PDB file of C-alpha atoms in Angstrom:
ATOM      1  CA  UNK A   1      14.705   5.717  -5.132  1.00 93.00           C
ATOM      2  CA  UNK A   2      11.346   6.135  -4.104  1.00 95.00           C
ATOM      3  CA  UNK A   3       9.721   2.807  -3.007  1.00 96.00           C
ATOM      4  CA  UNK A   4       6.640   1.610  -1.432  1.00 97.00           C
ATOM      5  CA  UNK A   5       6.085  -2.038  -0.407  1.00 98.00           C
ATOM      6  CA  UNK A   6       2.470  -3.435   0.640  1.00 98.00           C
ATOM      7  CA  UNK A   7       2.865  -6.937   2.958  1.00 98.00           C
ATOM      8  CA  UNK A   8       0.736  -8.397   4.654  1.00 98.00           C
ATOM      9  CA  UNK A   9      -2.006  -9.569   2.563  1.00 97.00           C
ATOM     10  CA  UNK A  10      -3.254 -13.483   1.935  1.00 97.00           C
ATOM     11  CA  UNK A  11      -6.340 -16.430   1.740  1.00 98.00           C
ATOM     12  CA  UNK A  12      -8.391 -16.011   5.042  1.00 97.00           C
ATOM     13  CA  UNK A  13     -11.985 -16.917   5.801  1.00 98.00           C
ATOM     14  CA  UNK A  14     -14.674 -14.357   6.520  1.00 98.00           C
ATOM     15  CA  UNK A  15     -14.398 -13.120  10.072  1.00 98.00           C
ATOM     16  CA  UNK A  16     -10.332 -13.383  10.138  1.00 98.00           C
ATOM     17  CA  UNK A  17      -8.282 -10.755  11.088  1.00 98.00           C
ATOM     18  CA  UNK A  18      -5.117  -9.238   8.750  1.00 98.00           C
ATOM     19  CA  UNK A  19      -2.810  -6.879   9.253  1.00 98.00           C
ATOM     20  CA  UNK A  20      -1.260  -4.874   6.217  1.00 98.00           C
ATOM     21  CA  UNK A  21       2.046  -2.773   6.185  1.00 98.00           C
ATOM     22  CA  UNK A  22       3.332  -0.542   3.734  1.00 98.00           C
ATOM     23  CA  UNK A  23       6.827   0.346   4.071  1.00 98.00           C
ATOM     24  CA  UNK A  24       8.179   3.686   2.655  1.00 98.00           C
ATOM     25  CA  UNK A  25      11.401   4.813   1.729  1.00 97.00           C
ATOM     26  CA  UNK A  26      13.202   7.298  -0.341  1.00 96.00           C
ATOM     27  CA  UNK A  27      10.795  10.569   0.294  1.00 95.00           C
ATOM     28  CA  UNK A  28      10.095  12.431   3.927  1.00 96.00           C
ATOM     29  CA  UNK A  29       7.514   9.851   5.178  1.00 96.00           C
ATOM     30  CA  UNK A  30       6.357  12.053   7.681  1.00 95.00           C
ATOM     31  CA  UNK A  31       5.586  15.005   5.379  1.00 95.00           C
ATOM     32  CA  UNK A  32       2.840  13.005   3.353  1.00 96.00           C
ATOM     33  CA  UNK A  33      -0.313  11.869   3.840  1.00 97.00           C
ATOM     34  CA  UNK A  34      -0.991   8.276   3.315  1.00 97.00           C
ATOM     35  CA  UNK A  35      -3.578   6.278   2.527  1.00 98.00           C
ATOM     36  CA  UNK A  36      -4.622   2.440   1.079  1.00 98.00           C
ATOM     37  CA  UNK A  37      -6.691   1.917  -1.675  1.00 98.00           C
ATOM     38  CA  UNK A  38      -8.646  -1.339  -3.232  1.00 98.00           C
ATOM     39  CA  UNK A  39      -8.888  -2.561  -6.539  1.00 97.00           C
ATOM     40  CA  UNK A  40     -11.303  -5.947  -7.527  1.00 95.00           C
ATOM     41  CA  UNK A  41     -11.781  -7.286 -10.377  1.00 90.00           C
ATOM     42  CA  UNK A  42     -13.890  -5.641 -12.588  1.00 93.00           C
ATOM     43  CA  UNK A  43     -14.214  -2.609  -9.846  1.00 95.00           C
ATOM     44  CA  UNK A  44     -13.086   0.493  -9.664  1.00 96.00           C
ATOM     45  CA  UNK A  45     -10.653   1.781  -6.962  1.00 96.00           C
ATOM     46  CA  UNK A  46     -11.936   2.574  -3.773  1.00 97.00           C
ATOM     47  CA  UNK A  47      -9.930   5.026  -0.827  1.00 98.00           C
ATOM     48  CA  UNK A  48     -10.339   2.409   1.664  1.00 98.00           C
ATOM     49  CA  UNK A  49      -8.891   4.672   4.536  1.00 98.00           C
ATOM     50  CA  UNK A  50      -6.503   7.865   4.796  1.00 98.00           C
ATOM     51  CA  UNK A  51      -4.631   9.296   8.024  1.00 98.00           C
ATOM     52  CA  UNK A  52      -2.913  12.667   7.710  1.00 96.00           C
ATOM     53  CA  UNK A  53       0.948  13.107   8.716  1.00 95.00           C
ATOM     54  CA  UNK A  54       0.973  13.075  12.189  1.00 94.00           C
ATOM     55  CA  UNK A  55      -1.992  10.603  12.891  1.00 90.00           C
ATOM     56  CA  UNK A  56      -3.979  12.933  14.131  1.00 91.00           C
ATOM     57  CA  UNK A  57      -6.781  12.765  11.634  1.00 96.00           C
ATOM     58  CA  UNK A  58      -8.117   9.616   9.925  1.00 97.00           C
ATOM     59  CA  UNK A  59     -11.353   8.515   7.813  1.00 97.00           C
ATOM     60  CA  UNK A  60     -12.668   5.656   6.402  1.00 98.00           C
ATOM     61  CA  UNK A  61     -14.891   4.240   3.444  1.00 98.00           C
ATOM     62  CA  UNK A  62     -18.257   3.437   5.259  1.00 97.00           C
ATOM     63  CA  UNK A  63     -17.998  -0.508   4.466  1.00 97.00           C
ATOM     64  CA  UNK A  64     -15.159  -0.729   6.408  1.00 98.00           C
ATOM     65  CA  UNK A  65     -16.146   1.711   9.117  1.00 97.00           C
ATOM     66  CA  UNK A  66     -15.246  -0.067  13.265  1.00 97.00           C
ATOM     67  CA  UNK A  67     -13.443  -2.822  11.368  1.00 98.00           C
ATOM     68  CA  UNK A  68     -10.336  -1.380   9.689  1.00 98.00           C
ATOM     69  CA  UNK A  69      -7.745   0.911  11.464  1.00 98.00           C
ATOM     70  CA  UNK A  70      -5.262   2.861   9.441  1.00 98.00           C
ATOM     71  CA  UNK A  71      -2.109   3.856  11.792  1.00 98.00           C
ATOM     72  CA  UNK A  72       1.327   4.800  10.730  1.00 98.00           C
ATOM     73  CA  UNK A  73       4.753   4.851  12.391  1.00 98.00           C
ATOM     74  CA  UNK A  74       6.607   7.661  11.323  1.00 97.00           C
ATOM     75  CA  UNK A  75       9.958   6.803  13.081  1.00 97.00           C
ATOM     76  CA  UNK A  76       9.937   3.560  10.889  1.00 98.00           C
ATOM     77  CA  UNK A  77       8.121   4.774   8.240  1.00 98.00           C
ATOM     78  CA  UNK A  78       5.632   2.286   7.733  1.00 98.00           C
ATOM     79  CA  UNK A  79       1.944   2.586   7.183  1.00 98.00           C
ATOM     80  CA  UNK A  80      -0.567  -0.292   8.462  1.00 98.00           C
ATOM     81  CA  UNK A  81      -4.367  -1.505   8.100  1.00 98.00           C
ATOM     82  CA  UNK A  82      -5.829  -3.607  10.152  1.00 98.00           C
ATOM     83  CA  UNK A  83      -8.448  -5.125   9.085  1.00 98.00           C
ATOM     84  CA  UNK A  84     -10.866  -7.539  11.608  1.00 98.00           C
ATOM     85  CA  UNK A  85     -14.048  -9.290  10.469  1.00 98.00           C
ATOM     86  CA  UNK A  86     -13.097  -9.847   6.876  1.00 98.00           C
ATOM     87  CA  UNK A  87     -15.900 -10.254   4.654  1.00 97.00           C
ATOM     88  CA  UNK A  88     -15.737 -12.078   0.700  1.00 97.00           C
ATOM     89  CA  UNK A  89     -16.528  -8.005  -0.086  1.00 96.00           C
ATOM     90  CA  UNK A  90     -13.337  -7.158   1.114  1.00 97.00           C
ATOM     91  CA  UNK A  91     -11.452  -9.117  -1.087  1.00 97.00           C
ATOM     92  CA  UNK A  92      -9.249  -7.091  -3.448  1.00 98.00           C
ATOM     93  CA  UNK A  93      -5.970  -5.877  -4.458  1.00 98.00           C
ATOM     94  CA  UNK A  94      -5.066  -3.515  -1.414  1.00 98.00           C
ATOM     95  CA  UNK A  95      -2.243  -0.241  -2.012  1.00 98.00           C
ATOM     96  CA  UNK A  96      -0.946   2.307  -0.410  1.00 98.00           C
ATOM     97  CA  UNK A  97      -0.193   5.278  -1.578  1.00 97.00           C
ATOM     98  CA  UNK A  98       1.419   8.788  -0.471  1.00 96.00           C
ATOM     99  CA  UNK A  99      -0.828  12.003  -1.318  1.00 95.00           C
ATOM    100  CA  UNK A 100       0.843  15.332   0.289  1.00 89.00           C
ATOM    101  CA  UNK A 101      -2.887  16.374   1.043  1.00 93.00           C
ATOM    102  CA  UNK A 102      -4.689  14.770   3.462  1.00 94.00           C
ATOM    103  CA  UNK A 103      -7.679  16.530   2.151  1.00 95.00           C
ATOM    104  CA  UNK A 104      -7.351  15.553  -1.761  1.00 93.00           C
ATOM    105  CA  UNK A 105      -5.923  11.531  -1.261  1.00 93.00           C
ATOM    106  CA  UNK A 106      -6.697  10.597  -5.070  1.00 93.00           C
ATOM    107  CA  UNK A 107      -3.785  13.425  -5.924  1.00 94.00           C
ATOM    108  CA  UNK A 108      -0.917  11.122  -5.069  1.00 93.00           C
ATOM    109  CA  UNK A 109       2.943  10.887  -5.604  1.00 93.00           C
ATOM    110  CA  UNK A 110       3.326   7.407  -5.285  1.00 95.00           C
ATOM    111  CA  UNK A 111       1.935   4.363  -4.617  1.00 96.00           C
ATOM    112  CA  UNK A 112       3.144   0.840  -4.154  1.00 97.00           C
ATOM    113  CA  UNK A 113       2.629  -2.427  -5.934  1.00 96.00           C
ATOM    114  CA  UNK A 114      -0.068  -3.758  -3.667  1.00 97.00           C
ATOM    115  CA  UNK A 115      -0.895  -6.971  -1.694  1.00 98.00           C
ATOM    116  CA  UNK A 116      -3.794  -9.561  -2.231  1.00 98.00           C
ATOM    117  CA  UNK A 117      -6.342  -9.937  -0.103  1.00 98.00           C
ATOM    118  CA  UNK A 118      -9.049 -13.065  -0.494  1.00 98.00           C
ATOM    119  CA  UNK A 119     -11.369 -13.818   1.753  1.00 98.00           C
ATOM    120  CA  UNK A 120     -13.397 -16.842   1.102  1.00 96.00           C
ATOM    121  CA  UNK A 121     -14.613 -19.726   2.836  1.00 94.00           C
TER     122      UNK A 121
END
């Protein structure tokens, strides 16, 4: 069974730090691209960042560009973001997801339930 779990996520005030895992199991981790996505209200989704299968290559949505950094630990199979200097904009519904193309991330197999992320003074 194929699962993906988002943690992580929470209330924190603008400028906080967070740190978001995604824990995969059930498919070969390592064979898949990954990425997180963002969903607010009344938004549409937005490819936050994406890192291909080894790590070697990773990219981000300009807002969040020197503040968020997408890693992965293939061994565990677990996917992070980091995220530092949380702003209100940033709040949002955050999920990752597994695309087999690093190059084509909206073309996904799966993708997990997601984790809330406020930020708000």
């Amino acid at each position: 069974q194929v699962q993906l779990v988002e943690s992580g996520g929470g209330l924190v005030q603008p400028g906080d730090s967070l740190k978001l895992s995604c824990t995969a199991s059930g498919f070969p981790f390592s064979r898949y691209a990954m990425a997180w996505y963002r969903q607010a209200p009344g938004k549409e989704r937005e490819l936050v960042a994406r890192i291909s299968h080894f790590a070697a290559s990773t990219d981000y949505t300009d807002s969040v560009e020197g503040r968020f950094t997408i890693s992965r630990d293939n061994k565990k199979n677990v996917l992070y973001l980091q995220m530092n200097s949380l702003k209100p904009e940033d709040t949002a519904l955050y999920y990752c997801t597994a695309p087999r193309d690093y190059f084509d991330p909206d073309r996904y197999d799966y993708r997990g339930q997601g984790t809330q992320v406020t930020v708000s003074s």
